[in-house]
Short mmCIF file of C-alpha atoms in Angstrom, two decimals:
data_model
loop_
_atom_site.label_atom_id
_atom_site.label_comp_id
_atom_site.label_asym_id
_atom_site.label_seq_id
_atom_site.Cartn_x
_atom_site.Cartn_y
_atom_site.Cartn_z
CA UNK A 12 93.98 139.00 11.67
CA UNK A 13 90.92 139.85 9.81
CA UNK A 14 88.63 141.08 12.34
CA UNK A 15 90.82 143.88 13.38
CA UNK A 16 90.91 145.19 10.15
CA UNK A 17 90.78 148.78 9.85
CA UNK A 18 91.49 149.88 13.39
CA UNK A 19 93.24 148.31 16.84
CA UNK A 20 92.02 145.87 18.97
CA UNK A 21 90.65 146.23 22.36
CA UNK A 22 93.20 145.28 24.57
CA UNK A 23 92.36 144.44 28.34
CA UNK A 24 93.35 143.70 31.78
CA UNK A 25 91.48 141.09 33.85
CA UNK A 26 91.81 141.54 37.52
CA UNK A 27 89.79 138.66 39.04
CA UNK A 28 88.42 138.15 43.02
CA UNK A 29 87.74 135.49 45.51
CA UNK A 30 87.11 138.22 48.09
CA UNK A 31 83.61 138.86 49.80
CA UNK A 32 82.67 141.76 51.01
CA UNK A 33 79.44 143.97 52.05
CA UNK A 34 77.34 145.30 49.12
CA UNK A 35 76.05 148.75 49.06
CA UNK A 36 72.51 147.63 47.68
CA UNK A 37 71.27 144.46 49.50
CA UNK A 38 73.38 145.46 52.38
CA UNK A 39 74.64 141.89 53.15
CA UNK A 40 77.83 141.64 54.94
CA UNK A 41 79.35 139.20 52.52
CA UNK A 42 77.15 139.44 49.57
CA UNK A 43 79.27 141.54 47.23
CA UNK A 44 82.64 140.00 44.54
CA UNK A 45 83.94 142.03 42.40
CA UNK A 46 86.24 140.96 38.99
CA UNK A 47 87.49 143.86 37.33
CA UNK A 48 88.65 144.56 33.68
CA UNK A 49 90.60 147.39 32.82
CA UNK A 50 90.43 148.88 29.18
CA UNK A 51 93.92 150.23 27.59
CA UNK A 52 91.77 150.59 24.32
CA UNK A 53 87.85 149.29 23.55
CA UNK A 54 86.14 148.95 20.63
CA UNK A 55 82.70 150.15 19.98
CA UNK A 56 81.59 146.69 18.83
CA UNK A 57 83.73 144.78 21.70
CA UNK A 58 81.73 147.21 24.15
CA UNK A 59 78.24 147.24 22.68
CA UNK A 60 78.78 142.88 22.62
CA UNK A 61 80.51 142.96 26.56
CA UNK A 62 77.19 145.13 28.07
CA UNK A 63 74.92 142.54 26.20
CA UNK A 64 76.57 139.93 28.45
CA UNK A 65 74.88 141.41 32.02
CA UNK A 66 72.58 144.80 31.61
CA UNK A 67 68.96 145.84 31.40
CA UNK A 68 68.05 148.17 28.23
CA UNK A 69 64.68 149.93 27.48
CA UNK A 70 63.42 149.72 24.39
CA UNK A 71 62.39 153.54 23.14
CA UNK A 72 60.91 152.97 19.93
CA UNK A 73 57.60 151.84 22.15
CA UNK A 74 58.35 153.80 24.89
CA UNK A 75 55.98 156.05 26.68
CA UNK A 76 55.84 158.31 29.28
CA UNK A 77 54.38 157.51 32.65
CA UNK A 78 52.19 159.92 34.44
CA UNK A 79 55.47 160.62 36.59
CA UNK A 80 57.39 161.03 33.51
CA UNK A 81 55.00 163.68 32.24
CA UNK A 82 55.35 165.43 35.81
CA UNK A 83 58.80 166.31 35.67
CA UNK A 84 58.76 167.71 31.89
CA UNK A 85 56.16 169.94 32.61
CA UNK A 86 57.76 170.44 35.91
CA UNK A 87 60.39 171.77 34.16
CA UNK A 88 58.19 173.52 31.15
CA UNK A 89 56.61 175.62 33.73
CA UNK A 90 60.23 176.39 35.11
CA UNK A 91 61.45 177.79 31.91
CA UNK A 92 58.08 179.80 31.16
CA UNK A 93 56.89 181.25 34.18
CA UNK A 94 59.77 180.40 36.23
CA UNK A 95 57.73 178.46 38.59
CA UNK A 96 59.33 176.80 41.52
CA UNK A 97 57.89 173.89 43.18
CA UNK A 98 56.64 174.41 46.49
CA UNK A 99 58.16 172.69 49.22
CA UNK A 100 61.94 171.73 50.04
CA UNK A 101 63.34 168.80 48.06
CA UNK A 102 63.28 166.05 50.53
CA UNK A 103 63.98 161.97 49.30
CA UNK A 104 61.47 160.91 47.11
CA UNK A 105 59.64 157.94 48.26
CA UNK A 106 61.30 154.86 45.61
CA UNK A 107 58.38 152.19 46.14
CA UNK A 108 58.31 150.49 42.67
CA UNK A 109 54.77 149.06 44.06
CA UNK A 110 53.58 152.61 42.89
CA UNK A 111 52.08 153.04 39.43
CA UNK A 112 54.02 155.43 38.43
CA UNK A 113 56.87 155.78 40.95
CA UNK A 114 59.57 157.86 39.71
CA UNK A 115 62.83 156.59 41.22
CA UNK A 116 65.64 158.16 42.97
CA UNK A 117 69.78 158.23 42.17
CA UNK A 118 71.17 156.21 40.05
CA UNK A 119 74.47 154.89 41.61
CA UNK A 120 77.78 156.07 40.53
CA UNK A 121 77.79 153.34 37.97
CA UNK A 122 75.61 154.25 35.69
CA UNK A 123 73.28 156.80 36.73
CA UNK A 124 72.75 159.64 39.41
CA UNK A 125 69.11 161.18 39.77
CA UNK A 126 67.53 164.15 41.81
CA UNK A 127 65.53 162.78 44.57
CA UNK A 128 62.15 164.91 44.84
CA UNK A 129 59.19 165.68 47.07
CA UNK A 130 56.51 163.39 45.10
CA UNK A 131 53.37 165.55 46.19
CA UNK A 132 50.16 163.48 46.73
CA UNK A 133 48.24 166.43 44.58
CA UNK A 134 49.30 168.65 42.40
CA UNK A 135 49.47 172.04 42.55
CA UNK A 136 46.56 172.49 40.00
CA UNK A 137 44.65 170.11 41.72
CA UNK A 138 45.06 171.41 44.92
CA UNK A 139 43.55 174.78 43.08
CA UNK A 140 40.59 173.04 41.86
CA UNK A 141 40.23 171.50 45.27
CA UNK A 142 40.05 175.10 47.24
CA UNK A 143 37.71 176.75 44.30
CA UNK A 144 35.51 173.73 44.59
CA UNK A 145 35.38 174.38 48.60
CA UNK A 146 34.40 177.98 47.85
CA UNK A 147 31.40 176.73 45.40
CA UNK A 148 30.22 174.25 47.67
CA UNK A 149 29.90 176.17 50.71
CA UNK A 150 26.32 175.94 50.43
CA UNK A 151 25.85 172.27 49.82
CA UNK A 152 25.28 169.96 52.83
CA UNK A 153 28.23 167.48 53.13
CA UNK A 154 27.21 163.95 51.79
CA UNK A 155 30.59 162.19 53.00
CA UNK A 156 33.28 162.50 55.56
CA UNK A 157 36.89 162.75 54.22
CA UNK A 158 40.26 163.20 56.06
CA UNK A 159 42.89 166.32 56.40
CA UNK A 160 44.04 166.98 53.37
CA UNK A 161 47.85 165.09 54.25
CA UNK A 162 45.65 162.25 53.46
CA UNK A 163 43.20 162.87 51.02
CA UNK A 164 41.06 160.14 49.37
CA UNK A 165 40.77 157.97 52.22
CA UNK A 166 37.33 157.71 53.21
CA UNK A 167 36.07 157.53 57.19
CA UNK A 168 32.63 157.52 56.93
CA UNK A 169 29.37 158.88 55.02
CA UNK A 170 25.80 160.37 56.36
CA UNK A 171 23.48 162.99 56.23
CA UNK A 172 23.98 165.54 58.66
CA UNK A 173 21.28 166.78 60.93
CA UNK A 174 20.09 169.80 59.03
CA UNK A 175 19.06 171.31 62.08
CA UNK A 176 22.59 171.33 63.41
CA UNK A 177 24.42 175.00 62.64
CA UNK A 178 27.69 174.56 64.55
CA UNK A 179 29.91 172.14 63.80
CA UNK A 180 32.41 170.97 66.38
CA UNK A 181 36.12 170.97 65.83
CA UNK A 182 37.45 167.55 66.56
CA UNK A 183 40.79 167.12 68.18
CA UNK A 184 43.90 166.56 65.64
CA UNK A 185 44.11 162.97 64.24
CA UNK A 186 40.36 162.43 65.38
CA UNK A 187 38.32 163.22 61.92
CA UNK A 188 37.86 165.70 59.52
CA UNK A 189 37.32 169.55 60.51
CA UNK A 190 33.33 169.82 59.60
CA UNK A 191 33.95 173.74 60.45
CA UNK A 192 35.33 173.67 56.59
CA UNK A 193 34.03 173.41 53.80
CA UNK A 194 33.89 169.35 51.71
CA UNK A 195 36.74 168.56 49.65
CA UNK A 196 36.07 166.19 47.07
CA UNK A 197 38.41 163.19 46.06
CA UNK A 198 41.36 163.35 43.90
CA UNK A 199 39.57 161.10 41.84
CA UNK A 200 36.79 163.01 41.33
CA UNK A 201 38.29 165.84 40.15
CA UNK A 202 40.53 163.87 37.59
CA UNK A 203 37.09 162.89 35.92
CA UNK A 204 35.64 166.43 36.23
CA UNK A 205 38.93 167.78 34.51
CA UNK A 206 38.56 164.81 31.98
CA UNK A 207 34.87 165.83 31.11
CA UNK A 208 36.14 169.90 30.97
CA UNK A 209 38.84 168.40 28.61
CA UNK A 210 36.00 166.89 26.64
CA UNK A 211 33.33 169.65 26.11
CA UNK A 212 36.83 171.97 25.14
CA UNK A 213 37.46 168.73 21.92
CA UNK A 214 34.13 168.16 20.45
CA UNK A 215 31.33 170.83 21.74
CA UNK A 216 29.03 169.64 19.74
CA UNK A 217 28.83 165.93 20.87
CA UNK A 218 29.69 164.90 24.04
CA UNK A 219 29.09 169.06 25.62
CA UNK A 220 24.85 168.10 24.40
CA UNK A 221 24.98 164.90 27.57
CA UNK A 222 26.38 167.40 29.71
CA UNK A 223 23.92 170.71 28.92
CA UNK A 224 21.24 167.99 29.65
CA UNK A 225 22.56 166.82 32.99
CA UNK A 226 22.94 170.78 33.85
CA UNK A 227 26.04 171.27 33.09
CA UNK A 228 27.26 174.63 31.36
CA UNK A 229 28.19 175.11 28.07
CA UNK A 230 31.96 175.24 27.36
CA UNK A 231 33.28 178.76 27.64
CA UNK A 232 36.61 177.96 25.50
CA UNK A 233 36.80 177.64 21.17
CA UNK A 234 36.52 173.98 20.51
CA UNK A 235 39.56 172.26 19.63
CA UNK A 236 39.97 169.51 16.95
CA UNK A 237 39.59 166.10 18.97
CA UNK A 238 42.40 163.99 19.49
CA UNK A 239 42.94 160.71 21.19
CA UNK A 240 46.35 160.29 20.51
CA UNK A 241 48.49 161.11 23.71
CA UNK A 242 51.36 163.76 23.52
CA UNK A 243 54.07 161.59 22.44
CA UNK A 244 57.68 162.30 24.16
CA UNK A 245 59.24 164.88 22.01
CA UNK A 246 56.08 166.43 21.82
CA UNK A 247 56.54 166.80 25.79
CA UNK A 248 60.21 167.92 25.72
CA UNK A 249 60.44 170.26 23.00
CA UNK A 250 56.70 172.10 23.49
CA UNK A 251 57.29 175.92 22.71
CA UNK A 252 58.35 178.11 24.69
CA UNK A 253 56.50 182.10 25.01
CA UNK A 254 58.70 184.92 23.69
CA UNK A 255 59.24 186.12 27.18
CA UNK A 256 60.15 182.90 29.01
CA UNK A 257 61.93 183.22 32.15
CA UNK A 258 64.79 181.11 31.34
CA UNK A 259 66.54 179.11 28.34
CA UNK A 260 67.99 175.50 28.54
CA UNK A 261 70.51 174.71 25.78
CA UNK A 262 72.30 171.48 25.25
CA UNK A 263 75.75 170.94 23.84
CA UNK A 264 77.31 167.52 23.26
CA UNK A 265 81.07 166.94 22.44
CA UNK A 266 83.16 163.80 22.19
CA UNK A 267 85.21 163.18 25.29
CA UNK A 268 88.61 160.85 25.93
CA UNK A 269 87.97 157.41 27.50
CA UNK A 270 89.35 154.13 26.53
CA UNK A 271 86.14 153.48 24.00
CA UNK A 272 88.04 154.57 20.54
CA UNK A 273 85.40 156.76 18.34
CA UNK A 274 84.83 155.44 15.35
CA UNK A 275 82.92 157.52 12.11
CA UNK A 276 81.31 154.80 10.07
CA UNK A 277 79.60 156.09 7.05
CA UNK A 278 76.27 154.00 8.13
CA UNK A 279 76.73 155.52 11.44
CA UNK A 280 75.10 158.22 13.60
CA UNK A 281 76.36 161.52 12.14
CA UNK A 282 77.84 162.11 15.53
CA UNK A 283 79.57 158.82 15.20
CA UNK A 284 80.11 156.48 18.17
CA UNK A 285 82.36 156.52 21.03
CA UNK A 286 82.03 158.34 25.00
CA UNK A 287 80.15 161.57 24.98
CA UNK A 288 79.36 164.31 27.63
CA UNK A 289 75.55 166.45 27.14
CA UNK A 290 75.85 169.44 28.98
CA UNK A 291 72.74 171.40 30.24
CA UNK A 292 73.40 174.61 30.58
CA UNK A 293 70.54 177.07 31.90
CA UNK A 294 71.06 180.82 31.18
CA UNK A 295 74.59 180.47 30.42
CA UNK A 296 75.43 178.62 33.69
CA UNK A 297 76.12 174.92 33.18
CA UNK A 298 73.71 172.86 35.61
CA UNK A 299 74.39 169.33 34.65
CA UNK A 300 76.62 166.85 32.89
CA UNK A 301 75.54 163.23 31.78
CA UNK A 302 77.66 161.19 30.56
CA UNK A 303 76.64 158.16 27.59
CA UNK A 304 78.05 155.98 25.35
CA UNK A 305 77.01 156.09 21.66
CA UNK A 306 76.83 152.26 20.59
CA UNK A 307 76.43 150.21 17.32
CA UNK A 308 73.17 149.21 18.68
CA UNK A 309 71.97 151.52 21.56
CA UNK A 310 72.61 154.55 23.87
CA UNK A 311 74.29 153.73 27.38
CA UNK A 312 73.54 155.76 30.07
CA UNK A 313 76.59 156.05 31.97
CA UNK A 314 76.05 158.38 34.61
CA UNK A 315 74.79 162.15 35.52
CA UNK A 316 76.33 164.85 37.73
CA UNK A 317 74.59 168.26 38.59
CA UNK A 318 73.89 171.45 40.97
CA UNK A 319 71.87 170.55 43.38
CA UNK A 320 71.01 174.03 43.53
CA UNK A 321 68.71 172.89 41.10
CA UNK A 322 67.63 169.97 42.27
CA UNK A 323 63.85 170.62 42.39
CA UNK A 324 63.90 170.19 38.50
CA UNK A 325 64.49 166.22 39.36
CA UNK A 326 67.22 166.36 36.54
CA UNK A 327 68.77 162.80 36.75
CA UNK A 328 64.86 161.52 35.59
CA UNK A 329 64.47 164.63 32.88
CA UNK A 330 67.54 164.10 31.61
CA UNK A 331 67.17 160.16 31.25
CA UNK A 332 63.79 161.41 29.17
CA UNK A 333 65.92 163.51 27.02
CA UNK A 334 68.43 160.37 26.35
CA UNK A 335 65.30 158.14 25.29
CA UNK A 336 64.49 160.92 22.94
CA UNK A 337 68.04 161.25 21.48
CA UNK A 338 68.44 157.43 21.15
CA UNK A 339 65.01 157.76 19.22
CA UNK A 340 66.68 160.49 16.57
CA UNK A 341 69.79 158.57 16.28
CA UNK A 342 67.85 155.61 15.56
CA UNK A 343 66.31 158.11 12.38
CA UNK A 344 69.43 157.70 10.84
CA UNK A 345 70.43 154.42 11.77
CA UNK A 346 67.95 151.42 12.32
CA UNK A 347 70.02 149.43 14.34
CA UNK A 348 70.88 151.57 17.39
CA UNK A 349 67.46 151.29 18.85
CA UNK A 350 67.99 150.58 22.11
CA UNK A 351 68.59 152.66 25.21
CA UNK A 352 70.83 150.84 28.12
CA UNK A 353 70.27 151.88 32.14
CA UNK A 354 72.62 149.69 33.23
CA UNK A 355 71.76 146.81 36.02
CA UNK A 356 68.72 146.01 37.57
CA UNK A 357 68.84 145.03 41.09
CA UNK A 358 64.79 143.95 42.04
CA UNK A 359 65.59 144.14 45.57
CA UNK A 360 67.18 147.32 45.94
CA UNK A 361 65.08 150.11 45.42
CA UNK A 362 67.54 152.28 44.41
CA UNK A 363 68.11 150.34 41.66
CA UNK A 364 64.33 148.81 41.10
CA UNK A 365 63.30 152.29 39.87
CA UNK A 366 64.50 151.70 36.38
CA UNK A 367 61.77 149.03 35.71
CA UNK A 368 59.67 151.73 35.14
CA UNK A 369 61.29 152.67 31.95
CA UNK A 370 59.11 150.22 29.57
CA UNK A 371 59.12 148.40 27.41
CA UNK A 372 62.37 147.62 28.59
CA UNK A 373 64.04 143.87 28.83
CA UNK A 374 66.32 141.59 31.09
CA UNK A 375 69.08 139.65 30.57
CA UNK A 376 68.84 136.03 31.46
CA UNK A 377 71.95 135.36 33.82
CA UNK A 378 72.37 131.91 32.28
CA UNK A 379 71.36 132.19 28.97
CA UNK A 380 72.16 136.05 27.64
CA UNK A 381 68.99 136.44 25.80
CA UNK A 382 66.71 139.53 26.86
CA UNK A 383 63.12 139.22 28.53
CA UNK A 384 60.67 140.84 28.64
CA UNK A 385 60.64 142.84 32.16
CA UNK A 386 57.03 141.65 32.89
CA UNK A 387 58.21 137.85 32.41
CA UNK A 388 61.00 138.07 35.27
CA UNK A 389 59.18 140.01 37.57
CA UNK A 390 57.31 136.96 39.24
CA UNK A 391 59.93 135.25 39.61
CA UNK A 392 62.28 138.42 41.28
CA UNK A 393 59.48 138.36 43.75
CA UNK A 394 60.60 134.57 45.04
CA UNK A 395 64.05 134.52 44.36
CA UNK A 396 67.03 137.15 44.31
CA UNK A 397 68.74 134.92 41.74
CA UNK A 398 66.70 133.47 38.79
CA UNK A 399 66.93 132.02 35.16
CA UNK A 400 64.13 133.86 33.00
CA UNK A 401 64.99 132.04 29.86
CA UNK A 402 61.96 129.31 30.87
CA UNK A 403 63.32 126.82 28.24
CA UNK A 404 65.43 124.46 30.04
CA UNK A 405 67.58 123.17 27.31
CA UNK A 406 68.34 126.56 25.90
CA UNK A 407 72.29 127.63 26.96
CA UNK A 408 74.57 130.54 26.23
CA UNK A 409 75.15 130.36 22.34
CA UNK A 410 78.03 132.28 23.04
CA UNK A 411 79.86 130.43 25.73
CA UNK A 412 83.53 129.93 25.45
CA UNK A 413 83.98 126.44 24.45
CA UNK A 414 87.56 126.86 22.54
CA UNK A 415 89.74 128.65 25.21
CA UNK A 416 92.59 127.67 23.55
CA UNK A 417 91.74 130.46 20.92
CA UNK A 418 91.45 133.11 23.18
CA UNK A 419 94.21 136.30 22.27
CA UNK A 420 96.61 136.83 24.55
CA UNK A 421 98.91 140.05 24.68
CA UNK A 422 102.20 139.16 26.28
CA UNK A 423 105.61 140.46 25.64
CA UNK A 424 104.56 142.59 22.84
CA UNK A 425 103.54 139.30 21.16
CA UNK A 426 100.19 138.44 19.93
CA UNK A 427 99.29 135.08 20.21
CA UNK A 428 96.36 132.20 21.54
CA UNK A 429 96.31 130.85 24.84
CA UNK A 430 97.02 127.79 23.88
CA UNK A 431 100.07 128.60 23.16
CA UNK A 432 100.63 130.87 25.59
CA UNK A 433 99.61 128.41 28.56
CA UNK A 434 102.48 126.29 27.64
CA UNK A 435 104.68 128.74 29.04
CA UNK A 436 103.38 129.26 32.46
CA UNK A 437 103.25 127.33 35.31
CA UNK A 438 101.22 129.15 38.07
CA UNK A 439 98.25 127.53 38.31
CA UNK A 440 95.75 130.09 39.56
CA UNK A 441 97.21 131.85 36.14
CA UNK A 442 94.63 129.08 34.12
CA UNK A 443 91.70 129.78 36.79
CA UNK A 444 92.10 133.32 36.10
CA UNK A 445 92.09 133.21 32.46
CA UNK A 446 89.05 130.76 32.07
CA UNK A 447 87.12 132.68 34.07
CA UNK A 448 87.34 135.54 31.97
CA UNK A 449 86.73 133.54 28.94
CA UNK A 450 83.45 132.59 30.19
CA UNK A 451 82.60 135.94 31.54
CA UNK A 452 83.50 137.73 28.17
CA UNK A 453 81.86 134.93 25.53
CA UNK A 454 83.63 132.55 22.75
CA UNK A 455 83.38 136.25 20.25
CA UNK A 456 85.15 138.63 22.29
CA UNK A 457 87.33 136.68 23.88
CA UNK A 458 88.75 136.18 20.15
CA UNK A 459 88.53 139.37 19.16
CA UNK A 460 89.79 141.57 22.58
CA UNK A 461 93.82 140.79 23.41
CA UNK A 462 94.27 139.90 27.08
CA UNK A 463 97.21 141.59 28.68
CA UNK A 464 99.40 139.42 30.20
CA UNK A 465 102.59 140.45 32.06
#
């Protein structure tokens, strides 16, 4: 047959289910059916066609770095420079997609494990700022009333005190903020001062001239060319390193066995496609493992494993980061792998929800198979565990299996369609089984994959 020239065809079992039973993510009793396919051999384009048929992917030609994002490389920058810990034991991060930025937890076995980190509510450079601006202010009068620092930001009150009054009171815990201290100022607040610093350092001679006249001080650093173009990923990951920097981090990526056959096409990725393991290895001492799958079309994420000795470096985000970035190079060399694949999205599991903050990224519509755009379904996730996205209501599956008759079948060392095989059985849960996976697989690879039948 012509479409397996050149190599073999995938051949599959299909192990289908009528069996309920409790799911690990919604935690309903009977909300979980599994049908299974096992691969004896899978072909890069038979794979890359079957994940467009139920997935999420991120698209990482547009993508950018979230403010979370940015936290973890230069978490781990100031790791391998200085050797800098984070302070604080590694507790569960909080996974509340309602966050701006929230940086999610562990992937599940599936696709994707992840270090779950402390997410502090201020930095440790902030927190800095916020005790050296204590120290200068010791002098002013407080103009507003803030509470403990485990809650900074949120405003009780505000008043000018009785300048008379010398000793302040300390109130009981939970009942107000400790006057006996000096003010803090908001986290907000000293975002903008930093932003203004950041300013005078760019262009000295323009906006520094507003701040001399509202009393501020000159800058005391060499200007810097101005810039309003944000660091862009690769500029985050691979930012220099001093001489003497406490540790190294070194990669190494090698083609591993799985049932995915590797393939070297000459218009291919010069690492060619197939199942692949990056290793991370930190001062000679491997600390992590993830595991992808180099596509026609994108990178699949397929899941990470790690030390948790290290797990304050948050490596299952970082090295997610580091995948984008890689999918972006391979992408140099060919156009059409320009995708990067997380595997699925479950809106109601937060777990799972996390990944939605990987954008631009798209979902698939369940009914349909053509990919939205992540802000388009999220509306409707909100009302309904189960929705269409595709919001034209005579658009169907293009690919749906509407000639099951020419679907491959592998039986008795014998290659042939089902429409001839069906004449040969007579079990009749033996036709359920087999249309299902025709409809589950699409008209394409249903021709192109054998089915093994025994």
């Amino acid at each position: 047959m012509a479409f397996w020239a050149g190599g073999s065809p995938s051949i599959v079992d299909y192990f289908p289910s009528e069996d309920f039973y409790r799911c690990g993510y919604c935690k309903n009793e009977s909300g979980s059916r599994s049908n299974g396919m096992w691969a004896h051999s899978m072909t890069v384009q038979d794979y890359q066609d079957l994940i467009d048929r139920g997935w999420r992917r991120c698209r990482p030609l547009q993508f950018q770095p979230s403010k979370s994002h940015k936290k973890v490389l230069k978490k781990m920058l100031k790791f391998l420079a200085r050797g800098e810990v984070p302070k604080g034991s590694c507790e569960d991060e909080p996974m509340d997609s309602t966050m701006d930025d929230a940086v999610a937890g562990d992937f599940a076995l599936i696709n994707k494990l992840d270090i779950q980190c402390d997410l502090k509510t201020l930095s440790d450079d902030v927190k800095e700022s916020l005790q050296s601006e204590g120290k200068n202010s010791k002098k002013e009068e407080p103009h507003e009333l803030l509470q403990s620092q485990d809650s900074v930001g949120e405003k009780l009150g505000s008043g000018e005190p009785s300048h008379s009054v010398k000793v302040h009171t300390v109130p009981k815990p939970g009942k107000g903020a400790d006057l006996s201290k000096p003010p803090c100022r908001k986290a907000k607040e000293i975002r903008k001062e930093r932003k203004r610093l950041k300013l005078m350092q760019q262009n000295p001679a323009g906006e520094l001239e507003g701040f001399q006249a509202q009393g501020h001080p000159p800058s005391l650093f060499p200007p810097k060319a101005k810039s309003n173009q944000p660091k862009s990923l690769e500029d985050l990951i691979f930012e220099s390193l001093p001489e003497n920097a406490s540790h190294k981090l070194e990669f190494t990526r090698f083609l591993c066995s799985s049932p995915l056959e590797a393939e070297t096409p000459p218009n291919g990725p010069d690492c060619g496609y197939g199942s692949f393991h990056q290793q991370y290895w930190l001062d000679g001492k491997i600390i992590a493992v993830g595991v992808i799958d180099i596509l026609p079309n994108c990178v699949s994420s397929v899941y990470l494993y790690y030390d948790p000795d290290y797990s304050f470096l948050s490596l299952g985000v970082y090295s997610a980061l580091r995948e984008i970035a890689f999918t972006r190079q391979l992408h140099e060399k060919t156009s059409q792998l320009s995708y990067y694949y997380m595997g699925f999205y479950i809106h109601s599991c937060p777990k799972m929800k996390y990944k939605g903050q990987y954008r631009p990224s798209d979902l698939l519509c369940p009914e349909t198979y053509v990919w939205v755009p992540i802000e388009q379904c999220l509306p409707s996730l909100e009302n309904s565990k189960y929705c269409r996205f595709n919001q034209d209501p005579e658009a169907v599956d293009e690919d749906r299996s509407t000639e099951p008759d020419r679907l491959q079948v592998f039986h008795k060392r014998a290659i042939m369609p089902y429409g001839v095989y069906k004449k040969q059985q007579k079990d009749p849960s033996e036709e359920a089984a087999v249309l299902q996976y025709a409809s589950l697989v699409g008209q394409k690879c249903s021709e192109r994959m054998l089915l093994f039948r025994n």
